[in-house]
Coordinates of C-alpha atoms in Angstrom, one line a residue:
X764 CA -76.7 -29.4 -8.3
X765 CA -73.7 -28.0 -7.0
X766 CA -70.4 -29.5 -8.5
X767 CA -67.3 -30.4 -6.5
X768 CA -64.5 -28.1 -6.3
X769 CA -61.5 -30.4 -7.5
X770 CA -61.4 -33.6 -9.4
X771 CA -58.7 -35.9 -8.2
X772 CA -57.8 -37.8 -11.2
X773 CA -56.6 -41.0 -9.5
X774 CA -55.3 -43.3 -12.4
X775 CA -53.5 -41.4 -15.2
X776 CA -50.1 -42.2 -16.6
X777 CA -46.5 -40.4 -17.0
X778 CA -42.9 -41.8 -18.2
X779 CA -40.2 -39.9 -16.5
X780 CA -37.5 -38.9 -19.5
X781 CA -34.8 -40.8 -17.7
X782 CA -37.2 -44.3 -17.6
X783 CA -38.2 -43.4 -21.1
X784 CA -34.5 -43.7 -22.2
X785 CA -34.4 -47.2 -20.3
X786 CA -37.4 -48.3 -22.1
X787 CA -35.6 -47.3 -25.3
X788 CA -32.8 -49.2 -24.5
X789 CA -34.1 -52.3 -22.9
X790 CA -37.7 -53.2 -24.5
X791 CA -38.0 -55.8 -27.0
X792 CA -41.5 -54.5 -27.9
X793 CA -40.9 -52.0 -31.0
X794 CA -44.9 -51.1 -31.0
X795 CA -44.6 -50.2 -27.2
X796 CA -41.7 -48.2 -27.9
X797 CA -42.9 -46.2 -30.5
X798 CA -46.3 -45.4 -28.6
X799 CA -44.5 -44.2 -25.7
X800 CA -42.1 -42.2 -27.5
X801 CA -44.6 -40.6 -29.9
X802 CA -47.1 -39.9 -27.1
X803 CA -45.8 -36.2 -25.9
X804 CA -47.9 -35.7 -22.9
X805 CA -46.6 -38.9 -21.5
X806 CA -43.0 -37.4 -20.7
X807 CA -43.3 -33.7 -21.6
X808 CA -44.7 -32.7 -18.5
X809 CA -44.4 -29.1 -19.1
X810 CA -46.7 -29.5 -21.8
X811 CA -49.0 -31.7 -19.7
X812 CA -49.2 -29.0 -17.1
X813 CA -49.9 -26.5 -19.5
X814 CA -52.8 -28.3 -20.8
X815 CA -54.2 -28.9 -17.4
X816 CA -53.9 -25.2 -16.3
X817 CA -55.6 -24.2 -19.7
X818 CA -58.4 -26.8 -20.0
X819 CA -58.7 -28.5 -16.7
X820 CA -57.9 -26.0 -13.6
X821 CA -60.3 -28.1 -11.3
X822 CA -58.3 -31.2 -11.9
X823 CA -55.4 -32.6 -10.0
X824 CA -53.8 -35.8 -10.9
X825 CA -52.1 -38.6 -9.0
X826 CA -49.2 -39.9 -11.1
X827 CA -48.6 -43.6 -12.1
X828 CA -46.0 -44.9 -14.4
X829 CA -47.3 -46.5 -17.8
X830 CA -46.5 -49.9 -18.8
X831 CA -43.8 -51.3 -19.1
X832 CA -43.1 -51.8 -15.6
X833 CA -39.7 -52.5 -14.3
X834 CA -40.0 -56.3 -14.2
X835 CA -40.9 -56.4 -17.9
X836 CA -37.8 -54.5 -18.8
X837 CA -35.2 -56.4 -16.7
X838 CA -34.2 -59.4 -14.5
X839 CA -34.3 -58.9 -10.7
X840 CA -30.9 -57.5 -10.3
X841 CA -31.7 -54.6 -12.7
X842 CA -35.3 -54.0 -12.1
X843 CA -34.9 -52.3 -8.8
X844 CA -33.0 -49.8 -10.2
X845 CA -35.6 -48.9 -12.9
X846 CA -38.2 -48.7 -10.1
X847 CA -36.1 -46.0 -8.1
X848 CA -35.4 -44.2 -11.7
X849 CA -39.4 -44.0 -12.1
X850 CA -40.2 -43.2 -8.5
X851 CA -37.5 -40.3 -8.0
X852 CA -38.8 -39.0 -11.7
X853 CA -42.6 -39.0 -10.5
X854 CA -41.6 -37.4 -7.1
X855 CA -39.8 -34.7 -9.0
X856 CA -42.7 -33.9 -11.0
X857 CA -44.8 -33.8 -7.8
X858 CA -42.5 -31.4 -6.1
X859 CA -42.3 -29.4 -9.1
X860 CA -45.9 -29.1 -10.0
X861 CA -47.6 -29.7 -6.6
X862 CA -51.1 -27.5 -7.7
X863 CA -51.4 -30.2 -10.4
X864 CA -49.6 -33.5 -9.2
X865 CA -50.5 -33.8 -5.3
X866 CA -48.9 -37.2 -5.1
X867 CA -48.1 -40.3 -6.9
X868 CA -48.3 -44.4 -6.9
X869 CA -45.0 -45.9 -6.5
X870 CA -43.8 -48.6 -9.1
X871 CA -42.1 -51.7 -7.9
X872 CA -39.8 -54.3 -9.4
X873 CA -42.1 -57.2 -8.7
X874 CA -39.6 -59.9 -10.0
X875 CA -37.4 -59.2 -6.7
X876 CA -39.8 -59.1 -3.8
X877 CA -37.4 -57.8 -1.2
X878 CA -36.3 -55.1 -3.2
X879 CA -40.1 -54.3 -3.9
X880 CA -40.6 -54.1 -0.2
X881 CA -37.7 -52.1 0.3
X882 CA -38.7 -49.5 -2.6
X883 CA -42.2 -49.3 -1.2
X884 CA -40.8 -48.3 2.0
X885 CA -38.5 -45.6 0.2
X886 CA -41.1 -44.3 -2.2
X887 CA -43.7 -44.0 0.7
X888 CA -41.6 -42.7 3.4
X889 CA -38.9 -40.6 1.7
X890 CA -40.8 -39.7 -1.7
X891 CA -44.2 -39.1 -0.3
X892 CA -45.9 -41.8 -2.6
X893 CA -49.3 -42.7 -1.2
X894 CA -49.7 -46.2 -2.7
X895 CA -48.1 -48.8 -5.1
X896 CA -49.0 -49.9 -8.4
X897 CA -48.8 -53.6 -9.6
X898 CA -49.7 -55.0 -12.9
X899 CA -52.4 -58.0 -13.1
X900 CA -49.5 -60.5 -13.7
X901 CA -45.9 -60.6 -13.0
X902 CA -44.4 -61.5 -16.3
X903 CA -47.2 -64.0 -16.7
X904 CA -47.3 -65.2 -13.3
X905 CA -50.4 -64.8 -11.1
X906 CA -50.8 -62.1 -8.5
X907 CA -52.1 -64.7 -6.0
X908 CA -49.0 -66.5 -5.9
X909 CA -47.7 -66.8 -2.2
X910 CA -44.4 -64.9 -3.2
X911 CA -46.6 -61.6 -3.7
X912 CA -48.5 -62.0 -0.4
X913 CA -45.8 -59.7 1.4
X914 CA -46.4 -57.0 -1.0
X915 CA -50.0 -56.9 -0.4
X916 CA -49.5 -57.5 3.6
X917 CA -46.9 -54.5 3.7
X918 CA -49.0 -51.7 1.9
X919 CA -52.0 -52.6 3.8
X920 CA -51.1 -53.4 7.5
X921 CA -48.0 -51.0 7.5
X922 CA -48.6 -48.4 5.4
X923 CA -52.5 -48.4 5.3
X924 CA -52.5 -47.4 1.7
X925 CA -54.1 -48.8 -1.5
X926 CA -53.0 -50.7 -4.5
X927 CA -53.4 -49.6 -8.1
X928 CA -53.9 -52.8 -10.3
X929 CA -53.2 -52.1 -14.0
X930 CA -54.2 -54.7 -16.6
X931 CA -51.5 -56.0 -18.8
X932 CA -52.1 -58.7 -21.9
X933 CA -49.4 -58.7 -24.5
X934 CA -50.3 -58.5 -28.4
X935 CA -48.2 -61.8 -28.5
X936 CA -51.1 -63.7 -26.7
X937 CA -52.8 -64.8 -29.8
X938 CA -56.7 -65.0 -29.6
X939 CA -56.7 -68.2 -31.2
X940 CA -54.3 -71.2 -30.9
X941 CA -53.7 -71.3 -34.8
X942 CA -52.4 -67.8 -34.9
X943 CA -49.3 -66.2 -33.8
X944 CA -50.5 -62.9 -32.2
X945 CA -53.7 -61.2 -31.4
X946 CA -55.4 -59.2 -34.2
X947 CA -56.8 -56.0 -34.5
X948 CA -55.6 -54.8 -31.0
X949 CA -58.0 -57.0 -29.4
X950 CA -55.3 -58.1 -26.9
X951 CA -55.6 -54.5 -25.6
X952 CA -59.1 -53.2 -26.3
X953 CA -60.9 -56.2 -25.0
X954 CA -57.9 -58.2 -23.4
X955 CA -57.0 -55.6 -20.7
X956 CA -60.4 -55.7 -18.8
X957 CA -60.5 -59.2 -19.2
X958 CA -57.2 -59.6 -17.6
X959 CA -58.2 -57.2 -14.6
X960 CA -61.3 -59.7 -14.0
X961 CA -59.4 -62.7 -14.0
X962 CA -56.8 -61.1 -11.7
X963 CA -59.6 -60.0 -9.5
X964 CA -61.1 -63.5 -9.5
X965 CA -57.9 -65.3 -8.5
X966 CA -57.7 -63.0 -5.6
X967 CA -61.2 -63.6 -4.4
X968 CA -61.1 -67.3 -4.5
X969 CA -57.3 -67.6 -3.0
X970 CA -58.8 -65.8 0.2
X971 CA -56.6 -62.8 -0.1
X972 CA -59.1 -60.6 1.3
X973 CA -59.5 -62.8 4.4
X974 CA -55.5 -62.9 4.6
X975 CA -55.5 -59.1 4.3
X976 CA -58.9 -57.6 5.1
X977 CA -57.7 -54.0 5.2
X978 CA -56.4 -54.3 1.7
X979 CA -57.8 -51.5 -0.7
X980 CA -57.2 -52.3 -4.4
X981 CA -58.2 -50.0 -7.3
X982 CA -59.1 -51.5 -10.4
X983 CA -58.6 -49.7 -13.9
X984 CA -61.4 -49.6 -16.2
X985 CA -64.2 -49.7 -13.4
X986 CA -63.5 -53.3 -12.7
X987 CA -63.3 -54.8 -16.2
X988 CA -66.1 -57.1 -16.6
X989 CA -67.3 -57.8 -13.4
X990 CA -70.1 -54.9 -12.9
X991 CA -71.6 -55.9 -16.1
X992 CA -71.5 -59.8 -15.8
X993 CA -72.1 -59.4 -11.7
X994 CA -75.3 -61.3 -11.9
X995 CA -73.8 -64.2 -13.9
X996 CA -70.7 -64.3 -11.4
X997 CA -72.9 -64.5 -8.5
X998 CA -75.2 -67.0 -9.7
X999 CA -72.7 -69.4 -11.5
X1000 CA -69.9 -69.3 -8.8
X1001 CA -72.6 -70.0 -6.3
X1002 CA -72.4 -73.5 -7.9
X1003 CA -68.8 -73.5 -8.1
X1004 CA -67.4 -77.3 -8.6
X1005 CA -70.6 -78.6 -10.1
X1006 CA -68.8 -78.2 -13.9
X1007 CA -65.6 -79.7 -12.7
X1008 CA -65.0 -83.6 -13.0
X1009 CA -63.8 -84.3 -9.9
X1010 CA -65.9 -81.6 -7.9
X1011 CA -62.6 -80.4 -5.9
X1012 CA -63.2 -76.8 -6.6
X1013 CA -66.5 -77.0 -4.5
X1014 CA -64.6 -76.8 -1.1
X1015 CA -63.5 -73.3 -2.1
X1016 CA -66.8 -71.7 -1.0
X1017 CA -66.3 -73.4 2.2
X1018 CA -63.1 -71.8 2.8
X1019 CA -64.3 -68.2 2.2
X1020 CA -65.8 -66.3 5.0
X1021 CA -68.0 -64.3 2.7
X1022 CA -70.0 -65.0 -0.4
X1023 CA -67.8 -64.4 -3.7
X1024 CA -70.0 -61.4 -4.9
X1025 CA -69.2 -59.5 -1.6
X1026 CA -65.4 -60.0 -2.1
X1027 CA -65.7 -58.5 -5.5
X1028 CA -67.6 -55.4 -4.3
X1029 CA -64.7 -54.7 -1.9
X1030 CA -62.4 -53.5 -5.1
X1031 CA -62.6 -50.0 -6.2
X1032 CA -63.3 -49.0 -9.8
X1033 CA -62.2 -46.2 -11.6
X1034 CA -64.3 -44.1 -13.9
X1035 CA -62.0 -44.9 -17.1
X1036 CA -64.7 -46.2 -19.6
X1037 CA -64.0 -44.1 -22.4
X1038 CA -66.7 -41.2 -21.4
X1039 CA -69.6 -44.1 -21.5
X1040 CA -72.1 -42.9 -18.8
X1041 CA -74.2 -46.1 -19.2
X1042 CA -71.0 -48.1 -18.4
X1043 CA -70.3 -45.7 -15.6
X1044 CA -74.1 -46.3 -14.2
X1045 CA -73.1 -49.9 -14.2
X1046 CA -70.1 -49.6 -12.3
X1047 CA -71.9 -47.3 -9.9
X1048 CA -74.6 -49.8 -9.4
X1049 CA -72.0 -52.6 -8.7
X1050 CA -69.5 -51.0 -6.5
X1051 CA -71.6 -48.2 -4.9
X1052 CA -70.5 -44.6 -5.0
X1053 CA -68.2 -45.3 -2.1
X1054 CA -66.1 -47.3 -3.9
X1055 CA -65.8 -45.7 -7.3
X1056 CA -62.8 -43.0 -8.2
X1057 CA -62.7 -40.3 -10.7
X1058 CA -59.8 -41.2 -13.2
X1059 CA -59.1 -40.5 -16.8
X1060 CA -56.2 -42.6 -18.4
X1061 CA -54.9 -39.4 -19.7
X1062 CA -53.0 -39.1 -21.9
X1063 CA -54.1 -42.3 -23.9
X1064 CA -56.9 -40.9 -26.0
X1065 CA -57.5 -40.0 -29.4
X1066 CA -56.5 -36.4 -28.7
X1067 CA -53.5 -37.7 -26.8
X1068 CA -54.3 -35.9 -23.4
X1069 CA -57.7 -33.7 -23.0
X1070 CA -60.3 -36.0 -24.4
X1071 CA -60.6 -38.7 -21.6
X1072 CA -60.4 -36.2 -18.8
X1073 CA -63.4 -33.9 -20.6
X1074 CA -65.3 -37.0 -21.3
X1075 CA -64.8 -38.5 -17.9
X1076 CA -65.8 -35.4 -16.3
X1077 CA -69.2 -35.2 -18.6
X1078 CA -69.8 -39.0 -17.8
X1079 CA -69.8 -38.5 -14.0
X1080 CA -72.0 -35.2 -14.5
X1081 CA -74.5 -37.3 -16.4
X1082 CA -74.5 -40.2 -14.1
X1083 CA -77.5 -38.8 -11.9
X1084 CA -75.6 -38.8 -8.7
X1085 CA -76.6 -36.8 -5.4
X1086 CA -74.4 -33.8 -4.8
X1087 CA -72.9 -35.9 -1.8
X1088 CA -72.3 -38.9 -4.1
X1089 CA -70.6 -36.8 -6.7
X1090 CA -68.3 -35.5 -4.2
X1091 CA -67.3 -39.2 -3.2
X1092 CA -66.6 -40.2 -6.8
X1093 CA -64.8 -37.1 -7.9
X1094 CA -62.6 -36.4 -4.9
X1095 CA -63.8 -37.7 -1.5
X1096 CA -63.0 -41.2 -1.9
X1097 CA -59.7 -40.3 -3.3
X1098 CA -58.9 -38.3 -0.2
X1099 CA -60.1 -41.2 2.0
X1100 CA -57.9 -43.9 0.2
X1101 CA -55.0 -41.7 0.1
X1102 CA -55.2 -40.1 3.4
X1103 CA -54.9 -36.7 1.9
X1104 CA -56.2 -33.5 3.7
X1105 CA -59.5 -33.0 1.9
X1106 CA -58.8 -30.2 -0.4
X1107 CA -55.3 -29.4 -0.1
X1108 CA -52.2 -31.1 -1.8
X1109 CA -49.8 -33.1 -0.1
X1110 CA -46.5 -32.0 0.6
X1111 CA -44.3 -34.6 -1.3
X1112 CA -41.5 -36.0 0.5
X1113 CA -43.3 -36.5 3.7
X1114 CA -44.6 -39.8 4.9
X1115 CA -48.4 -40.2 5.2
X1116 CA -50.0 -39.0 8.3

């Protein structure tokens, strides 16, 4: 089977040095600061490019900011400036190394929605971003809150570009009520896919896709729990309200235009599954090859850079895809979602066509 000429790594992470300095100054999470500071390929972009050129000449990366996001670091007055610093830094990386970084997804100050809309327009219109990134919650607040609807409406209806949704669950969120914090990094390894699944569910049942039918939303880690628990989700949510004392939630299904499972399949899932071919097959079966995009989560792997790219490519090649579906997953779906010219890097700084 012929292989695609290019892999578009649609979900990986960077931290521009000026933004890292702000994280070091403002973050109260010492563990996070330690992790970000010590992870060289996160902020040493020259080293990142050298690694990619040497090991993965066929890979181009669409850059996104890693956690913490602007609203996690500062209040509504300061967070817009942090978002500008992050987006300016990523745009500069794309201008300097266009053969490796064709574009980026903009970070937004989600605790200041007027500023978030302004920064979205600036990052896309002036810097050449091809979408926006949000976390699965805004400082603990659900994304299906009415305050955030303008963000989804603007990106889908005006810019016609996708949303990247990154999971977030802090270590301070204990696994059990009688404990002060999560143990054994359960909060991240298992907690983040759970948070993605919760956010997806809230979007579905709040009717977000009926309100914004053109919304394209990319989930990290291939939709979290949903592909594996798709059958459970479909059959039990078909009975929603039957387990509630007052039965009020039974009206939810009446207000949706489709079955819940059909909305879940409207999301896109990336291939960030630690290189597990079996898990990827599950995701492909659930979303279909048209709604799966290649991604690596670089540089958050035990080798701090190359491992997740290498193992991600291997898992896609072992998934039994046809040549046509292989191309969709590795680059075709990304070209379509980001409205990039097939096989060519976008000129960062120009608005989307």
